[in-house]
PDB file of C-alpha atoms in Angstrom:
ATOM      1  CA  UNK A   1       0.000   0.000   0.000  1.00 94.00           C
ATOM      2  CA  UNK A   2       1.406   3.303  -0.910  1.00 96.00           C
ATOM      3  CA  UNK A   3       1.335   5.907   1.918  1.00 97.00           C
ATOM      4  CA  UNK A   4       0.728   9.497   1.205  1.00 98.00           C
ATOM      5  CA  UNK A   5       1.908  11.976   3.734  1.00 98.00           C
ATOM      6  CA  UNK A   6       0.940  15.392   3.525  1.00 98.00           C
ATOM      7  CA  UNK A   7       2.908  18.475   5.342  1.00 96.00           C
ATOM      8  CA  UNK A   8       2.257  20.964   6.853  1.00 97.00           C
ATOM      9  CA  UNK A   9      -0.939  19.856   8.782  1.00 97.00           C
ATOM     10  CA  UNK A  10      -2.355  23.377   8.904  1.00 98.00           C
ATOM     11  CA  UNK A  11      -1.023  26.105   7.014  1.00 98.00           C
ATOM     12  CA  UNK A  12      -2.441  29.597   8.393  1.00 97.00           C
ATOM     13  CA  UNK A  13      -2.079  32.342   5.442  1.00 97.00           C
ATOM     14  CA  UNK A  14      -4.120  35.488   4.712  1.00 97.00           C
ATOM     15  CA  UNK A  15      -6.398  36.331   1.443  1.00 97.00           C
ATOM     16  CA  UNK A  16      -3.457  37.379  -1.030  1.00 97.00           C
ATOM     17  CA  UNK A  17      -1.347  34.937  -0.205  1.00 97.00           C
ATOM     18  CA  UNK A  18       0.793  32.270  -2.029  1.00 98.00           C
ATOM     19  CA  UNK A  19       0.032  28.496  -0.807  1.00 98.00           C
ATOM     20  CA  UNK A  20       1.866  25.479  -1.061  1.00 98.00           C
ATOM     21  CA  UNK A  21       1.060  22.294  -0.136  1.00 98.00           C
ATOM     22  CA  UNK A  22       3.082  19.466  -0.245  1.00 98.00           C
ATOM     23  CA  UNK A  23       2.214  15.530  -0.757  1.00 98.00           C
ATOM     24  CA  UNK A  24       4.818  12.760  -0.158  1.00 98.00           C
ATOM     25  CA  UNK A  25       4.440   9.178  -1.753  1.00 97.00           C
ATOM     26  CA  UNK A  26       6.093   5.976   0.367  1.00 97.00           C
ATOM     27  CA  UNK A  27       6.881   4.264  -3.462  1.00 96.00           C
ATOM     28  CA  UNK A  28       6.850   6.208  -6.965  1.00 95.00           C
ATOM     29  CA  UNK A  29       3.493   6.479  -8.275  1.00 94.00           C
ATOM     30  CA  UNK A  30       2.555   5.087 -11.245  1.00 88.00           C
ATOM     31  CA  UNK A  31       1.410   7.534 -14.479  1.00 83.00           C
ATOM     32  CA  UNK A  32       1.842  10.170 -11.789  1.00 89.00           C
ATOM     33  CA  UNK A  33      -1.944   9.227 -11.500  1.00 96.00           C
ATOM     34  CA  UNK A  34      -2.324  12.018  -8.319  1.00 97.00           C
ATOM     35  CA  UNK A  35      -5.082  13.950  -7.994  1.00 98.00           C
ATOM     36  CA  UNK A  36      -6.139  16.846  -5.635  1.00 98.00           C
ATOM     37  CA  UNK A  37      -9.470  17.217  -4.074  1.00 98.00           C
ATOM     38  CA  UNK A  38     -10.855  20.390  -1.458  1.00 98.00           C
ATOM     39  CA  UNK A  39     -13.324  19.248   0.999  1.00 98.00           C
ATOM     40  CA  UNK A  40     -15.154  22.160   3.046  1.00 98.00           C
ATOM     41  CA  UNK A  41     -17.439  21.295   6.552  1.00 96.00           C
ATOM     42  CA  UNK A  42     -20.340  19.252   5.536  1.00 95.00           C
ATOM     43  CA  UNK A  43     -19.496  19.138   1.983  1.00 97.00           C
ATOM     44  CA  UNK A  44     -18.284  16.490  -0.636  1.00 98.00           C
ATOM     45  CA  UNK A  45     -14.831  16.749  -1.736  1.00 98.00           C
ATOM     46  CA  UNK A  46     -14.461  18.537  -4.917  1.00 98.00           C
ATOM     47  CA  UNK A  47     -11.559  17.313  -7.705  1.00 98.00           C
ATOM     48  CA  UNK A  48      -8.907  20.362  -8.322  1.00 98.00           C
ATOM     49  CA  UNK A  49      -6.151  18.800  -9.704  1.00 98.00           C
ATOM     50  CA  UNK A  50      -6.073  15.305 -11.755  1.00 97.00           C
ATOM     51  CA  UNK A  51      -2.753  13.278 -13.499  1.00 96.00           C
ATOM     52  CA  UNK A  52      -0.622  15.749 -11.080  1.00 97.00           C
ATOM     53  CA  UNK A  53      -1.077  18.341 -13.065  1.00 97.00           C
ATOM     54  CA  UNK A  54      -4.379  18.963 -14.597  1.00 97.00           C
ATOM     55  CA  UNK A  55      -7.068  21.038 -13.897  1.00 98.00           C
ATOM     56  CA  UNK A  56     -10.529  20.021 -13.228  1.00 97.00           C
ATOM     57  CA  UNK A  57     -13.470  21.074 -15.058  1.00 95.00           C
ATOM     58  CA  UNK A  58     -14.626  25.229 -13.617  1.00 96.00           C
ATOM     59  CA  UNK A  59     -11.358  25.156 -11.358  1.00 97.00           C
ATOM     60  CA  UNK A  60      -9.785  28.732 -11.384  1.00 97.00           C
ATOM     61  CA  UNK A  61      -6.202  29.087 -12.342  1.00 96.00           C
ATOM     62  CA  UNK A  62      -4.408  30.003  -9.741  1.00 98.00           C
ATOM     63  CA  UNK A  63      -4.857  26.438  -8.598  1.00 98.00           C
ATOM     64  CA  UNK A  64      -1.764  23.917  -9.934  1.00 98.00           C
ATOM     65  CA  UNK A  65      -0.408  21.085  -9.656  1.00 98.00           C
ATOM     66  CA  UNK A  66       3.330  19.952  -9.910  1.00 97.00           C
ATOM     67  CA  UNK A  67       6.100  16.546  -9.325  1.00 96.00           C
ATOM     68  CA  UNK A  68       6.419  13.349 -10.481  1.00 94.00           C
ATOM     69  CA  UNK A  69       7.746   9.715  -8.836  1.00 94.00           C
ATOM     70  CA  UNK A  70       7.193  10.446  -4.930  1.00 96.00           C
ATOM     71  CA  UNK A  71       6.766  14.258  -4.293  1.00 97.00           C
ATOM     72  CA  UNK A  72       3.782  16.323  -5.661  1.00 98.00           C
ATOM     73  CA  UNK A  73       2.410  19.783  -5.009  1.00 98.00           C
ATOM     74  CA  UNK A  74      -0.887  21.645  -5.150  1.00 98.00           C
ATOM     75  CA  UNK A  75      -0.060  25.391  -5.356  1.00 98.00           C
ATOM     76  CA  UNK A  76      -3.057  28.095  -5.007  1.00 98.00           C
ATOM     77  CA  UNK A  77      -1.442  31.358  -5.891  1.00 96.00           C
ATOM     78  CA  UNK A  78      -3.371  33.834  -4.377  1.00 95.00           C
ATOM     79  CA  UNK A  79      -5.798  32.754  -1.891  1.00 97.00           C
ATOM     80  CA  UNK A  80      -9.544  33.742  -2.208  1.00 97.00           C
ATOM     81  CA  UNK A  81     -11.932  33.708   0.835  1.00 96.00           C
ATOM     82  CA  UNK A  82     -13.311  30.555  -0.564  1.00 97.00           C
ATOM     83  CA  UNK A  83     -10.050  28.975  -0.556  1.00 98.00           C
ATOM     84  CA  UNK A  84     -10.093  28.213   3.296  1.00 97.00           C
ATOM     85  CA  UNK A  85     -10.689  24.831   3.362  1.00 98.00           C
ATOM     86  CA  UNK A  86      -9.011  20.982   3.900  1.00 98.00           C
ATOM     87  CA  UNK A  87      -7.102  19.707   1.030  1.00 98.00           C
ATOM     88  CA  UNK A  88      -6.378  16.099   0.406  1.00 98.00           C
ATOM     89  CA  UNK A  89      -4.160  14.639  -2.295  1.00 98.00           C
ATOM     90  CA  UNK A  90      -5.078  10.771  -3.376  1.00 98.00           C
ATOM     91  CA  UNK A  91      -3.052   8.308  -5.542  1.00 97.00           C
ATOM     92  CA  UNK A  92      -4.365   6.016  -8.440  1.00 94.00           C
ATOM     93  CA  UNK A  93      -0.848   4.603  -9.335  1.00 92.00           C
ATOM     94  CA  UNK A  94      -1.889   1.223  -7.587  1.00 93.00           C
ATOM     95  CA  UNK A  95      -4.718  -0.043  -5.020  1.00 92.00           C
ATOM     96  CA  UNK A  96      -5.711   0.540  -2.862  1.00 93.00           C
ATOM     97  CA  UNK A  97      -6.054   3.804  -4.058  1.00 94.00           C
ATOM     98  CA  UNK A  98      -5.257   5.948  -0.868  1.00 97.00           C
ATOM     99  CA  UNK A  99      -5.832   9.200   0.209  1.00 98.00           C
ATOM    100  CA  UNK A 100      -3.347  11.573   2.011  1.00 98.00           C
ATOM    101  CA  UNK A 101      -4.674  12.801   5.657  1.00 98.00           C
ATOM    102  CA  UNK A 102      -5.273  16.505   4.262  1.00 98.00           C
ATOM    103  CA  UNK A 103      -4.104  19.531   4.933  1.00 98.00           C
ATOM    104  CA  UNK A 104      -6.273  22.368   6.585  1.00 98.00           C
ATOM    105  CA  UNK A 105      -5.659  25.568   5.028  1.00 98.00           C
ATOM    106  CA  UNK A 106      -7.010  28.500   7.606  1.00 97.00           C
ATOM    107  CA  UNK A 107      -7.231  31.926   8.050  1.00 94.00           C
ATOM    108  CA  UNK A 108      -3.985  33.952   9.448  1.00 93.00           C
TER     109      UNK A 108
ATOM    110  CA  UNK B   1     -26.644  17.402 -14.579  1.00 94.00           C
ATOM    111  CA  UNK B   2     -24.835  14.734 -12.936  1.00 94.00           C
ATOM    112  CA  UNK B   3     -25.987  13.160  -9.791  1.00 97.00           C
ATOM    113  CA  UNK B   4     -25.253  11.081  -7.466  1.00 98.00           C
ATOM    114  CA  UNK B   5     -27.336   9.790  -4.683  1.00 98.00           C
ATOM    115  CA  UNK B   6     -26.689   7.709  -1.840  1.00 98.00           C
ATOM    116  CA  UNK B   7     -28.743   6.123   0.488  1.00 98.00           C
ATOM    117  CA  UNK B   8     -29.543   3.087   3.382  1.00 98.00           C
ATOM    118  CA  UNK B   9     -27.419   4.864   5.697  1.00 97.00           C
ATOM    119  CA  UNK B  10     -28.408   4.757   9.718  1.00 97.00           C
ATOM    120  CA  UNK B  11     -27.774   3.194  12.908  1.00 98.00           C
ATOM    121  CA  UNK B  12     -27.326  -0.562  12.991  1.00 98.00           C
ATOM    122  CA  UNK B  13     -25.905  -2.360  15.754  1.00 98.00           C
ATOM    123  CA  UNK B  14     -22.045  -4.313  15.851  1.00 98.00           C
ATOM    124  CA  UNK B  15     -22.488  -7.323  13.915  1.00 98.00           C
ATOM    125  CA  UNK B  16     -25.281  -5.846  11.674  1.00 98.00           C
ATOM    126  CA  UNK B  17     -25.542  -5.268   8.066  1.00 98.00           C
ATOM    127  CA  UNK B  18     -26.092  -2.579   5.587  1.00 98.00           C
ATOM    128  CA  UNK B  19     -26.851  -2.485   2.259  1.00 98.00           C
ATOM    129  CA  UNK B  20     -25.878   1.387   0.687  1.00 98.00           C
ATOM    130  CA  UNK B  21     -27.432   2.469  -2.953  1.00 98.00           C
ATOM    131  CA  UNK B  22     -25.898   5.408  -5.282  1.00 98.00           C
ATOM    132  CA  UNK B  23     -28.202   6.295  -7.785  1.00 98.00           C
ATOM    133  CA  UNK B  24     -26.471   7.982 -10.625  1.00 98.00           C
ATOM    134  CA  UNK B  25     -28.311  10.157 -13.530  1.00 97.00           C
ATOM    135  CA  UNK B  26     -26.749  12.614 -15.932  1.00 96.00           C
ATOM    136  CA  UNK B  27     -23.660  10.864 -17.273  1.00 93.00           C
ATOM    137  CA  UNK B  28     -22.882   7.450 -18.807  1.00 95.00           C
ATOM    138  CA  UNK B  29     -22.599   5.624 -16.143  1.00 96.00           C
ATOM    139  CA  UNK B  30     -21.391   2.213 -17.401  1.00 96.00           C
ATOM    140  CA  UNK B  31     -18.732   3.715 -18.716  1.00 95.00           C
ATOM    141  CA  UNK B  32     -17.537   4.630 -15.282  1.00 96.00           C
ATOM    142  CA  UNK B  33     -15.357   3.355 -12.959  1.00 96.00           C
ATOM    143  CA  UNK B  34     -17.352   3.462  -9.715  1.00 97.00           C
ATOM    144  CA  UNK B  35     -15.912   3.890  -6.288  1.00 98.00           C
ATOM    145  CA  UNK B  36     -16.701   4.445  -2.370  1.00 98.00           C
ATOM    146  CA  UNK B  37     -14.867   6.764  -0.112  1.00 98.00           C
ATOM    147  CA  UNK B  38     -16.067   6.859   3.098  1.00 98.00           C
ATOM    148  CA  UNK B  39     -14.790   9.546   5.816  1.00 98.00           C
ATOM    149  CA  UNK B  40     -15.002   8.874   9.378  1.00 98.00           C
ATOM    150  CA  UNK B  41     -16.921  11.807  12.086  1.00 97.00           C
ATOM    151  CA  UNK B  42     -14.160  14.668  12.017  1.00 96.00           C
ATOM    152  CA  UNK B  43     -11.661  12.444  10.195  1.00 98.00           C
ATOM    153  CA  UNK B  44      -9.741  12.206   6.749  1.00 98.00           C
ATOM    154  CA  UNK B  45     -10.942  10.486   3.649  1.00 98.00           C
ATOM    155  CA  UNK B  46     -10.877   6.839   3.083  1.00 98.00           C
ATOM    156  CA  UNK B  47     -10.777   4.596  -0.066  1.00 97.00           C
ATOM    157  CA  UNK B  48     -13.508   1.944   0.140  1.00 98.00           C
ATOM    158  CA  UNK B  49     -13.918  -0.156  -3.179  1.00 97.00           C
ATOM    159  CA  UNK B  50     -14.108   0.395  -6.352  1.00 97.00           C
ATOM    160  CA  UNK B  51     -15.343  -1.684  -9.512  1.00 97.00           C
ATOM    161  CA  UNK B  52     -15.410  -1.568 -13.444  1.00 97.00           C
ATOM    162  CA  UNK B  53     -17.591  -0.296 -16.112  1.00 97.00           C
ATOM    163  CA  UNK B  54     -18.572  -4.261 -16.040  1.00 96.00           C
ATOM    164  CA  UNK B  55     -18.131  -5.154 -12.707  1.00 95.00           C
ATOM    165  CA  UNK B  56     -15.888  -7.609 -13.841  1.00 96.00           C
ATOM    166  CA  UNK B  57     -13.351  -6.462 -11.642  1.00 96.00           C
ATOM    167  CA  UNK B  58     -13.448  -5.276  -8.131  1.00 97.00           C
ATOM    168  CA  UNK B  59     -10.877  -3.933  -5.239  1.00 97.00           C
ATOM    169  CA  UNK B  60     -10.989  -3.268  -1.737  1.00 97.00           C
ATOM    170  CA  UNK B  61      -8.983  -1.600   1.163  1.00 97.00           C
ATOM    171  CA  UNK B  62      -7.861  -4.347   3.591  1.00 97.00           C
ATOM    172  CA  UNK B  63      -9.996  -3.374   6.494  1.00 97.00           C
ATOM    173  CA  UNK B  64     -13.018  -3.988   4.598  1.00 98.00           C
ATOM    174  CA  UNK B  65     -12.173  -7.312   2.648  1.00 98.00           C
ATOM    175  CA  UNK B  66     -14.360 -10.464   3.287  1.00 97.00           C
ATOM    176  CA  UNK B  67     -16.856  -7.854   4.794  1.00 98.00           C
ATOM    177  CA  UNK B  68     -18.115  -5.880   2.317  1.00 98.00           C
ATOM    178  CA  UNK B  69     -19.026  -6.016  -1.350  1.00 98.00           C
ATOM    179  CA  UNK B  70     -19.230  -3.498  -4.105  1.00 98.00           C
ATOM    180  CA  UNK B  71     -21.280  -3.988  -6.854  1.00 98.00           C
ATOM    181  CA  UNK B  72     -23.387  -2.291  -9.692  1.00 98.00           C
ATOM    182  CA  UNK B  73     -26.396  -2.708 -11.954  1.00 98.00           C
ATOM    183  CA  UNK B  74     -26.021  -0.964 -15.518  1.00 98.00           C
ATOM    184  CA  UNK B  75     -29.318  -1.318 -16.173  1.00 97.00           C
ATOM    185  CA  UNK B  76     -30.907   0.904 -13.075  1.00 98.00           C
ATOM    186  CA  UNK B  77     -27.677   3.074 -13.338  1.00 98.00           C
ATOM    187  CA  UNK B  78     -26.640   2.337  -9.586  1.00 98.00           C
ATOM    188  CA  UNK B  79     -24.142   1.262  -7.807  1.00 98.00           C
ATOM    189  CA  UNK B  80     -24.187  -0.706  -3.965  1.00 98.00           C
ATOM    190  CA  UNK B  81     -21.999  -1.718  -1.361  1.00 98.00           C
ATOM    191  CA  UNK B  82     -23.395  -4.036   0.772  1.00 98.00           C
ATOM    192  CA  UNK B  83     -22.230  -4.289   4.312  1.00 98.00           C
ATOM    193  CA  UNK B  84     -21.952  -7.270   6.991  1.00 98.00           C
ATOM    194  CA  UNK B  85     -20.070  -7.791  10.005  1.00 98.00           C
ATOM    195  CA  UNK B  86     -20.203  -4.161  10.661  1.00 98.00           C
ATOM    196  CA  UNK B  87     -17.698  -2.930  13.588  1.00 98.00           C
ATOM    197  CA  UNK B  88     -17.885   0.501  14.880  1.00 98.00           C
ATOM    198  CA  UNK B  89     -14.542   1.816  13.329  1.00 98.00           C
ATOM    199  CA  UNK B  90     -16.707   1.146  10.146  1.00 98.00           C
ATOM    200  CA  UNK B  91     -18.740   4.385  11.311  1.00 98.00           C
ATOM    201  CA  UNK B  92     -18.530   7.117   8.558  1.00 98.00           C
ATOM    202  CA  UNK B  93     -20.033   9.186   6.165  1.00 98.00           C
ATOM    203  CA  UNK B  94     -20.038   7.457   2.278  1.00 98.00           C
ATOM    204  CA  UNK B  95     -19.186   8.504  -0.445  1.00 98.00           C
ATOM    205  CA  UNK B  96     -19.828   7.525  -4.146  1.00 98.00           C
ATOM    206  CA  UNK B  97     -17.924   8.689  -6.868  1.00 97.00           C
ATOM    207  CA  UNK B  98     -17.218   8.235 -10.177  1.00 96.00           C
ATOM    208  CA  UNK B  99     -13.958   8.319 -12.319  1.00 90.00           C
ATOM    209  CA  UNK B 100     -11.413   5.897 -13.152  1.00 87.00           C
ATOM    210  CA  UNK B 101      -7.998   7.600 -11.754  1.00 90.00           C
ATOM    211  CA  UNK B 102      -9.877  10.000 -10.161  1.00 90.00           C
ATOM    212  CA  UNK B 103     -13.528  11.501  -9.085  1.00 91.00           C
ATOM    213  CA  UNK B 104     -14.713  14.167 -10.821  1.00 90.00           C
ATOM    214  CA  UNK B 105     -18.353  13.320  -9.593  1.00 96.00           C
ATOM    215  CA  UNK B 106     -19.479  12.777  -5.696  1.00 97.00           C
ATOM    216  CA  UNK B 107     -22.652  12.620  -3.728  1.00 98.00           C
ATOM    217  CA  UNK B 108     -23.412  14.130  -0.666  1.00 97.00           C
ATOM    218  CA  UNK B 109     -22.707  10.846   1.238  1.00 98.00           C
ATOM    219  CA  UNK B 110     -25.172   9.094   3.628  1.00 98.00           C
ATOM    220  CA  UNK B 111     -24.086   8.263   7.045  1.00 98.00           C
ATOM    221  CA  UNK B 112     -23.452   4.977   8.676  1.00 98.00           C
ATOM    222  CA  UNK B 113     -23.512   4.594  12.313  1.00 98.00           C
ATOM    223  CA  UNK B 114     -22.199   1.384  14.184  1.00 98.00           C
ATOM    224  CA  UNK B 115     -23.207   1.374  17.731  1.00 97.00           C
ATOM    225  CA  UNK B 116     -25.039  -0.809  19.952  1.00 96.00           C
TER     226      UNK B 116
END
């Protein structure tokens, strides 16, 4: 099973500001099939990023994705209001297809 | 519009069993890969199962295997996961979702409650 660990836990930034979160793979994945998804309180996640680097359907962008093998990142550029939320980065290299344990992005 | 819409969520006791629907409408959906994510009260997300446009093939996290079993009907355009031997670390909101290497599409998740 491939373990995906994300850093920092919580990153606490203002509107305006650059974010970068960072997603580490325990074995190379595969296609660089890693995909992005921001979850906010009682919703469903939502898919930002797919293939490491592509945007979703409607997803603004100052919302990438970057890395290959084990080490990916989701930058957001300059953070909206509706940015604030948890962030979770999943692999589909190999099954089971895990998810990291998200990062909360707050406000500063 | 693409939905998805889960269901036969509630409280069932240790031991019980639950059988979950996902009703899909708006998209082709034997052409999907179909999986379940299920997130535990407060808690991270958590790959499930998942199964083919066919449902020839089928996959499951470890904690789950023997237990529970994902499968689909083309026909009715839905997808189920039925349940048994339910602990209470199986206690979660779930999630369907569609996509092969990843889920564009989600419901809103039903909840699942293990608890005598």
């Amino acid at each position: 099973e491939i373990v995906l660990t994300q850093s920092p836990g919580t990153l606490s930034l203002s509107p305006g500001e650059r974010a970068t979160l960072s997603c580490r793979a325990s074995q190379i994945i595969s296609s660089n099939y890693l995909a992005w998804y921001q979850q906010k309180p009682g919703q469903a996640p939502r898919l930002l990023i797919y293939d490491t680097s592509s945007r979703a359907t409607g997803i603004p962008d100052r919302f990438s994705g970057s890395g290959s093998g084990t080490d990916f990142t989701l930058t957001i550029t300059r953070l909206e209001p509706e940015d604030f939320a948890v962030y979770y980065c999943q692999q589909s290299g190999s099954t089971p297809r895990t998810f990291g344990q998200g990062t909360k992005v707050e406000i500063k | 519009e693409v939905q998805l819409v889960e269901s036969g969520g509630g409280l069932v006791q240790p031991g019980g069993s639950l059988r979950l629907s996902c009703a899909a409408s708006g998209f082709s959906f034997s052409d999907h890969w179909m999986t379940w994510v299920r997130q535990a009260p407060g808690k991270g997300l958590e790959w499930v199962a998942n199964i083919r446009r066919d449902g020839g093939e089928k996959y499951y996290v470890d904690s789950v295997k023997g237990r529970f079993t994902i499968s689909r009907d083309n026909s009715k355009n839905s997808l189920f996961l039925q349940m048994d031997s339910l602990r209470a670390e199986d206690t979660a909101t779930y999630y369907c979702a569609s996509g092969t290497y990843s889920h564009g599409y989600w419901g809103q998740g039903t909840l699942v409650t293990v608890s005598s």
